[in-house]
mmCIF file with all atom_site columns, C-alpha atoms in Angstrom:
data_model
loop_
_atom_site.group_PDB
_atom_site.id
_atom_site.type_symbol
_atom_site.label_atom_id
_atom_site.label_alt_id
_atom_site.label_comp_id
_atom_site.label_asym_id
_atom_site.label_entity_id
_atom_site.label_seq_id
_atom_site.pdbx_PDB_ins_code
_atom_site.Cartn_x
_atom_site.Cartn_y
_atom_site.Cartn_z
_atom_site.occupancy
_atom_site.B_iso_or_equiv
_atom_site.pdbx_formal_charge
_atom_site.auth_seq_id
_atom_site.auth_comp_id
_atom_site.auth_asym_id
_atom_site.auth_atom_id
_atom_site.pdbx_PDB_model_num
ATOM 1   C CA . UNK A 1 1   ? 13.574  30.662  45.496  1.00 60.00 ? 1   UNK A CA 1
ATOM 2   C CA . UNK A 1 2   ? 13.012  28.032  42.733  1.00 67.00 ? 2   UNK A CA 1
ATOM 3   C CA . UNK A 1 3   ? 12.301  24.597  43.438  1.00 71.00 ? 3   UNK A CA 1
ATOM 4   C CA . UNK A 1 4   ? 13.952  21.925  41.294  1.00 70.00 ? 4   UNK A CA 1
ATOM 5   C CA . UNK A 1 5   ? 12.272  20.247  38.859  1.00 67.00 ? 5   UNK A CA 1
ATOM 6   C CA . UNK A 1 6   ? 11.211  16.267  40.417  1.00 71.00 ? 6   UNK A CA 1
ATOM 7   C CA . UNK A 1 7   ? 9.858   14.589  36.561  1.00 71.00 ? 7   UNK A CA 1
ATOM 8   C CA . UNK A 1 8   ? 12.107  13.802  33.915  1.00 67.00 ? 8   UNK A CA 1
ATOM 9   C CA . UNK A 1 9   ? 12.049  16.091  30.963  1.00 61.00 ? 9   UNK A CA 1
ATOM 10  C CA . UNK A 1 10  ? 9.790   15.208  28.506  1.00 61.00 ? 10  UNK A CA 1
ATOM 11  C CA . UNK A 1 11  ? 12.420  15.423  25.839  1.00 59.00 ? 11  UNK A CA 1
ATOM 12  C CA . UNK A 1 12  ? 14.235  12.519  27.333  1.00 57.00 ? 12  UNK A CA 1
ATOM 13  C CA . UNK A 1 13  ? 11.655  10.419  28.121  1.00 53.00 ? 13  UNK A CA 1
ATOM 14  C CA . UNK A 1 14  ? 11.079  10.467  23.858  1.00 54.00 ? 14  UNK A CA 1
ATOM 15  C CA . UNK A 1 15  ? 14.389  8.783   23.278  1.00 53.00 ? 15  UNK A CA 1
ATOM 16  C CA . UNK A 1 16  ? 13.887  6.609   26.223  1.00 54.00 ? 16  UNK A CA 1
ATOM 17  C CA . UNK A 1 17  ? 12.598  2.643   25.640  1.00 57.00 ? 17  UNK A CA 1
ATOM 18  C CA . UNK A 1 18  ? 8.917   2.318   27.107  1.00 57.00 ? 18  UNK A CA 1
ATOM 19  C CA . UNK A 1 19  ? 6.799   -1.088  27.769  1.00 59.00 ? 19  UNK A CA 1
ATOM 20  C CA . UNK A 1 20  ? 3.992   1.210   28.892  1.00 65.00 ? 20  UNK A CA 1
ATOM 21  C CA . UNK A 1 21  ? 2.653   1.508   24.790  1.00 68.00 ? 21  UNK A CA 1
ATOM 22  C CA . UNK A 1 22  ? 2.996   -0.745  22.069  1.00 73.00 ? 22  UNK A CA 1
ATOM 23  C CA . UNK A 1 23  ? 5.710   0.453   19.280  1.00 81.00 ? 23  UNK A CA 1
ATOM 24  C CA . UNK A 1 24  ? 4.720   -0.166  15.464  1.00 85.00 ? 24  UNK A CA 1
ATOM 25  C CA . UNK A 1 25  ? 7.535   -0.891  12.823  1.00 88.00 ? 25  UNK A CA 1
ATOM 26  C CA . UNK A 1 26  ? 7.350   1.693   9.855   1.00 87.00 ? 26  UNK A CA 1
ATOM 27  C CA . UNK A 1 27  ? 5.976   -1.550  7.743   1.00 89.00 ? 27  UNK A CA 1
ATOM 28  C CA . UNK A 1 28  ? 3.024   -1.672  10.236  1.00 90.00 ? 28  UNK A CA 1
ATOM 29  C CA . UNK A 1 29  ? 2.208   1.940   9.915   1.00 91.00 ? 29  UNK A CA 1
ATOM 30  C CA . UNK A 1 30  ? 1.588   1.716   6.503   1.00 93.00 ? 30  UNK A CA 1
ATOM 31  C CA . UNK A 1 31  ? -0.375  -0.995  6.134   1.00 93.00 ? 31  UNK A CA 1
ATOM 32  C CA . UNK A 1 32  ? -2.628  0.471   8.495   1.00 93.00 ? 32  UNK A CA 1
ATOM 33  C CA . UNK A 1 33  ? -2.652  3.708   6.530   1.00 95.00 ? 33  UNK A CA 1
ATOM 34  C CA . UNK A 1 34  ? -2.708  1.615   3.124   1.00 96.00 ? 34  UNK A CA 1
ATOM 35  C CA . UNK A 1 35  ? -5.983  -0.354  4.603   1.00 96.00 ? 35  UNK A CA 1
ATOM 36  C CA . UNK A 1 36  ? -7.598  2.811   5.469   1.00 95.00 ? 36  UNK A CA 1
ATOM 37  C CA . UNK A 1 37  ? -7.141  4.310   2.358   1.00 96.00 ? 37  UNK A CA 1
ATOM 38  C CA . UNK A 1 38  ? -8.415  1.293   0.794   1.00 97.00 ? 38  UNK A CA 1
ATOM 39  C CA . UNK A 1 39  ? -11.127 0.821   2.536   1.00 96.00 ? 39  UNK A CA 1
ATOM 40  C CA . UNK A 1 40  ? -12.229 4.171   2.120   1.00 95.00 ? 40  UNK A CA 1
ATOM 41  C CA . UNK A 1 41  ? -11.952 3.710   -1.714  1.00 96.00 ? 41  UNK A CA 1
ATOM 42  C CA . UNK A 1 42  ? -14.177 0.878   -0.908  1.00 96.00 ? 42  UNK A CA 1
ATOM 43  C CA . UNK A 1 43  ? -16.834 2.600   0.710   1.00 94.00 ? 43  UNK A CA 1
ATOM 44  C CA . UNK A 1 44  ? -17.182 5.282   -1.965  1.00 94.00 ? 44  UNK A CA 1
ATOM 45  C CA . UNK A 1 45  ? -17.018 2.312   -5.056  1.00 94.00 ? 45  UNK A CA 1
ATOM 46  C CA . UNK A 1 46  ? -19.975 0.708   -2.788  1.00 93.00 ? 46  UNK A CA 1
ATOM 47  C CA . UNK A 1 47  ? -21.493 4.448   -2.899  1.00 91.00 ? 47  UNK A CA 1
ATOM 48  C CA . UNK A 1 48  ? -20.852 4.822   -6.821  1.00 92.00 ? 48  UNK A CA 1
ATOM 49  C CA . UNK A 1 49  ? -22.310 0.632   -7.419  1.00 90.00 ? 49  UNK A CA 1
ATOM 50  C CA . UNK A 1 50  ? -25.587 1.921   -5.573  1.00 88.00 ? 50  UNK A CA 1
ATOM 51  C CA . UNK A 1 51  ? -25.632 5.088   -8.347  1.00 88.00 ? 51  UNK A CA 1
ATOM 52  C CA . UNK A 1 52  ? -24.625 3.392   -11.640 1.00 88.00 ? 52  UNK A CA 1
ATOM 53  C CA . UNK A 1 53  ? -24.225 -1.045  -11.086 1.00 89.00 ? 53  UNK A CA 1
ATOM 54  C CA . UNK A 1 54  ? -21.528 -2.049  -13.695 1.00 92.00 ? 54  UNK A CA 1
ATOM 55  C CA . UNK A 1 55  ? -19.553 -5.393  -13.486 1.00 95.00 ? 55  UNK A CA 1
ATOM 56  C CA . UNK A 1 56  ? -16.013 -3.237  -13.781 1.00 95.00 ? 56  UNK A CA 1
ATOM 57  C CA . UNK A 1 57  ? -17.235 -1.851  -10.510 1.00 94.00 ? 57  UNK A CA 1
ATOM 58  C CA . UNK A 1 58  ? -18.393 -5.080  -8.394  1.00 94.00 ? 58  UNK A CA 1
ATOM 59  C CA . UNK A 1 59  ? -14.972 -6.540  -9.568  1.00 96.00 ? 59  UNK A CA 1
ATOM 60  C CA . UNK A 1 60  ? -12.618 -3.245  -7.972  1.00 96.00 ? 60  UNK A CA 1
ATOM 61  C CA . UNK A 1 61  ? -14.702 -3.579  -4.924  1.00 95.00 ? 61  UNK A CA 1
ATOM 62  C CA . UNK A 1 62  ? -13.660 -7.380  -5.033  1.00 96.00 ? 62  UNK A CA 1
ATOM 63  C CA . UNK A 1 63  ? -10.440 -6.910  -5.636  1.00 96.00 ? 63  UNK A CA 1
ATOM 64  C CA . UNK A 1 64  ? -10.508 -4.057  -2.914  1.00 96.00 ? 64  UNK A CA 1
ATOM 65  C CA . UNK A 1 65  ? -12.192 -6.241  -0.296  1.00 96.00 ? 65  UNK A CA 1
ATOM 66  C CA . UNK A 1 66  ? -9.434  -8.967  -0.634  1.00 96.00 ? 66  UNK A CA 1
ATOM 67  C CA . UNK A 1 67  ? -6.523  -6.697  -0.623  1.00 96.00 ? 67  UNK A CA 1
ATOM 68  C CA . UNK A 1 68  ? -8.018  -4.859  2.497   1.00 96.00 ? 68  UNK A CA 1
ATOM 69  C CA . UNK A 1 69  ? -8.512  -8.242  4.269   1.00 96.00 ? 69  UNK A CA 1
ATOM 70  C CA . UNK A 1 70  ? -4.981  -9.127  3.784   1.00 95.00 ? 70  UNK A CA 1
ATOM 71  C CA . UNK A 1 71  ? -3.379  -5.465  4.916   1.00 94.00 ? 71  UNK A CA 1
ATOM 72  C CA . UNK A 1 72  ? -5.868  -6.257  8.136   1.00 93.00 ? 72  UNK A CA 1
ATOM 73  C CA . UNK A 1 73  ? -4.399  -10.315 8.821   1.00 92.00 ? 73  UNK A CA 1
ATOM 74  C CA . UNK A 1 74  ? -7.858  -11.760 7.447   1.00 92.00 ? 74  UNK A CA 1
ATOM 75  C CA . UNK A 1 75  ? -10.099 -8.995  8.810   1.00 91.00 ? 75  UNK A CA 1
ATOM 76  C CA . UNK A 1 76  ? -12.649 -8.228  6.239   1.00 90.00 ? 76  UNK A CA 1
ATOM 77  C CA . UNK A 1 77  ? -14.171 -5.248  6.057   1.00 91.00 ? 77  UNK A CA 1
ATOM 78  C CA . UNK A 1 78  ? -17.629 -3.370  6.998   1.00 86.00 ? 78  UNK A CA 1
ATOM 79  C CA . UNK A 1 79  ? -19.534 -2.763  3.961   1.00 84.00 ? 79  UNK A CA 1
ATOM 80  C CA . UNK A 1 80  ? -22.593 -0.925  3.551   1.00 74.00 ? 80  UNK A CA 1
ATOM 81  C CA . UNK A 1 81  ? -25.439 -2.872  1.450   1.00 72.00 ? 81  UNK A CA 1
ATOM 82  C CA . UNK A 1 82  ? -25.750 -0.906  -1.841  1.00 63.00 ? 82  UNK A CA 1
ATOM 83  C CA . UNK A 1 83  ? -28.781 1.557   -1.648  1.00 62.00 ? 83  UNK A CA 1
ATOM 84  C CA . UNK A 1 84  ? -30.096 3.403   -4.177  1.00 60.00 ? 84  UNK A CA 1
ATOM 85  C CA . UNK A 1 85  ? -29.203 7.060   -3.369  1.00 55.00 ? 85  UNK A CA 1
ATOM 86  C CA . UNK A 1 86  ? -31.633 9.919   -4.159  1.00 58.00 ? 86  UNK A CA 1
ATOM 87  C CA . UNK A 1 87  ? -29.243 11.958  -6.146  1.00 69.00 ? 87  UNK A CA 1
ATOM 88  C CA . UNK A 1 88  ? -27.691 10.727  -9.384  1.00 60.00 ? 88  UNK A CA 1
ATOM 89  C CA . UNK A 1 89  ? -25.825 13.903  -9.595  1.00 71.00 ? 89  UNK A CA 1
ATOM 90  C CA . UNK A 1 90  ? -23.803 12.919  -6.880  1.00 85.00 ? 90  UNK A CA 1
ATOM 91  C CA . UNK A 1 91  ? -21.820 10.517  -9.493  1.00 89.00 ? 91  UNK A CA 1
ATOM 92  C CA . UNK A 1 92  ? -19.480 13.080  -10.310 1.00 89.00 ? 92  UNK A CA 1
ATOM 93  C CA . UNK A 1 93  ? -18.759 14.210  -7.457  1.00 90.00 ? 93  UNK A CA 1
ATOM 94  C CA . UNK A 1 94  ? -17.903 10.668  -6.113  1.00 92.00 ? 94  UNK A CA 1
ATOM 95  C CA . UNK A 1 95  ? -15.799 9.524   -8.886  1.00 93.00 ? 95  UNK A CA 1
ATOM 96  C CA . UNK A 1 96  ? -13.791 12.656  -8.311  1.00 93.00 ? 96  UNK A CA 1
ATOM 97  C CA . UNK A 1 97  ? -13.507 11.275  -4.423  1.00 95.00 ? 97  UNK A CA 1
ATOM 98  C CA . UNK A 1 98  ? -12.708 7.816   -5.155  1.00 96.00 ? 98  UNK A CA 1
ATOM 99  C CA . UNK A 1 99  ? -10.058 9.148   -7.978  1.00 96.00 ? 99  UNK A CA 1
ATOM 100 C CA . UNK A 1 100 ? -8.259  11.113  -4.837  1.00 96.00 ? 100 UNK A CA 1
ATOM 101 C CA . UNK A 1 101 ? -8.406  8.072   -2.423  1.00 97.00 ? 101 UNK A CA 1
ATOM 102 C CA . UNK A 1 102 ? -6.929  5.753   -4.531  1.00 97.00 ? 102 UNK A CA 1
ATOM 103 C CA . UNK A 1 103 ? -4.442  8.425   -5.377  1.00 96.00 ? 103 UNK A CA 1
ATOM 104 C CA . UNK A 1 104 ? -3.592  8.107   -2.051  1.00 97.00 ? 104 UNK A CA 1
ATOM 105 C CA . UNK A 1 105 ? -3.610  4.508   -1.707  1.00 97.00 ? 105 UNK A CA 1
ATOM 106 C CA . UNK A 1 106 ? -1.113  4.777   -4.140  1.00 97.00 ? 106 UNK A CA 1
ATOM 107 C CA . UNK A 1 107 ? 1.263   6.869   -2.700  1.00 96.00 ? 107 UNK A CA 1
ATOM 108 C CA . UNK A 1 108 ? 0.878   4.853   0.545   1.00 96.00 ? 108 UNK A CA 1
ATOM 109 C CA . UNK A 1 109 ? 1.729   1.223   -1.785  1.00 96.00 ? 109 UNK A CA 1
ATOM 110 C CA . UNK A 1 110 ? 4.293   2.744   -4.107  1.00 95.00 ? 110 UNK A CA 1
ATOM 111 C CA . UNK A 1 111 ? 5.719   3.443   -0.738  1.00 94.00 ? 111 UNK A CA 1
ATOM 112 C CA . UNK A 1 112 ? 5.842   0.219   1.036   1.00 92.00 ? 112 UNK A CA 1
ATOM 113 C CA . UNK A 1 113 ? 6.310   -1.547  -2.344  1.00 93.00 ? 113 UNK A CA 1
ATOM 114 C CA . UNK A 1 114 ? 2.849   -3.293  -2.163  1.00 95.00 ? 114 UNK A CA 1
ATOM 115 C CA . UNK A 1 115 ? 2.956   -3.931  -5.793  1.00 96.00 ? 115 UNK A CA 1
ATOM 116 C CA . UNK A 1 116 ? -0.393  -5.605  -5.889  1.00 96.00 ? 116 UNK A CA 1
ATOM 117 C CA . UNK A 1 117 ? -1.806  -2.837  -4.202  1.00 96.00 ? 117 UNK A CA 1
ATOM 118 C CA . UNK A 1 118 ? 0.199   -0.184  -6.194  1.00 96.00 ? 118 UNK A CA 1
ATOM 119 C CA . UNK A 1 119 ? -1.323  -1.639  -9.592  1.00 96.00 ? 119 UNK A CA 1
ATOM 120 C CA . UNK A 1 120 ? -5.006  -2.198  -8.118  1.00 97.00 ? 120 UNK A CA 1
ATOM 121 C CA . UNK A 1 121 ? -4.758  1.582   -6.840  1.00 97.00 ? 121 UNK A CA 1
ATOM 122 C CA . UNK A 1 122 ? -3.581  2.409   -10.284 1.00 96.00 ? 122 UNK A CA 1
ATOM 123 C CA . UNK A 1 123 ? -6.681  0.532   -11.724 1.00 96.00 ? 123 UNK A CA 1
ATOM 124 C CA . UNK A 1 124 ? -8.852  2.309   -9.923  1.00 96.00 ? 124 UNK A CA 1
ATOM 125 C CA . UNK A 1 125 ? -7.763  5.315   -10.856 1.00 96.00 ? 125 UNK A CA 1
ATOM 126 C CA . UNK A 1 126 ? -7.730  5.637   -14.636 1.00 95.00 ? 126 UNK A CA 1
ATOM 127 C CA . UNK A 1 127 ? -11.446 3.335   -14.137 1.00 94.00 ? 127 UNK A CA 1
ATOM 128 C CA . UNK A 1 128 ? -12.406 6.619   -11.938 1.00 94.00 ? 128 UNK A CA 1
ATOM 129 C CA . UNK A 1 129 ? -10.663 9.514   -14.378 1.00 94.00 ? 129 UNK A CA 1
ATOM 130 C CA . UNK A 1 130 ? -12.445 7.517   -17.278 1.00 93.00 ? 130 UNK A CA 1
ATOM 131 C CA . UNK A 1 131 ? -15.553 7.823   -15.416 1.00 89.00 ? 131 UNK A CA 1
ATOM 132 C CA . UNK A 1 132 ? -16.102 11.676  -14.919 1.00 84.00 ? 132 UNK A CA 1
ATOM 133 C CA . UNK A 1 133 ? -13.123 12.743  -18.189 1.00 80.00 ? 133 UNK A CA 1
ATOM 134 C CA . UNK A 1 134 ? -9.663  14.303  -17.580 1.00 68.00 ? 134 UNK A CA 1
ATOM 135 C CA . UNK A 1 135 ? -11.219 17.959  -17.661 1.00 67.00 ? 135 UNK A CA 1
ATOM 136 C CA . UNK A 1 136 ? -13.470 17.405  -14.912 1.00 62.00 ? 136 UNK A CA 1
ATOM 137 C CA . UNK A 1 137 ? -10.376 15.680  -12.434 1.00 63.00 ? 137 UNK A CA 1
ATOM 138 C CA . UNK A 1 138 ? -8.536  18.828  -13.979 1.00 60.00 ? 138 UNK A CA 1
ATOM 139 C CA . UNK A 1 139 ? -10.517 21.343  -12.801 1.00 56.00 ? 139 UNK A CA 1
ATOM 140 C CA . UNK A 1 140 ? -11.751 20.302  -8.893  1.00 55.00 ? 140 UNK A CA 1
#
């Protein structure tokens, strides 16, 4: 009445050892996750420099740049030339961004014990809370 089942369960074939995809380390994971958090933060600093140009800003997106190119084995990466954006109320908005993403980043760095890019992350952070005031992070 029933025919047997011909494919291995799929539940077994998890557990099982496969060449047929390439297997990350936990290590690798995160710096993948760590460089796209960074870089992120990077895009929105870029965003923020095009807004308001200050020399604390062009040195995080330094700083971000080189520790982005070393989570990625020497690949830099994109960046957007600075434009001036039509809406200067916008600022807020992005500090409050680039305030969560390096929140992240340092979640992500605390956890792989990136200490360099724990304390940059850190940086970035109170520049960003400074930026818009503790009420405004507070409240969105």
């Amino acid at each position: 009445m029933y025919e047997p089942i011909r494919t291995k369960s799929v539940h077994t074939m998890a557990g099982a050892p496969s060449s047929d995809f390439p297997h990350r380390s936990r290590e690798e994971e995160l710096d993948i996750q760590l460089a796209g958090h960074l870089a992120a933060l990077l895009a929105v600093t870029d965003e923020i420099r095009a807004l308001a140009p200050s020399a604390d800003l062009d040195a995080g997106a330094d700083r971000l740049t080189e520790q982005v190119t070393r989570l990625r084995g020497g690949t830099a990466p994109v960046r957007a030339p600075a434009a001036a954006a039509p809406h200067a109320s916008r600022l807020a908005t992005l500090h409050r961004r680039a305030h969560a993403l390096a929140g992240r980043a340092l979640v992500v760095a605390a956890s792989r014990a990136d200490t360099a890019a724990a304390i940059l992350s850190a940086e970035r952070m109170d520049a960003h809370a400074l930026a818009v005031g503790p009420r405004e992070l507070a409240t969105h």
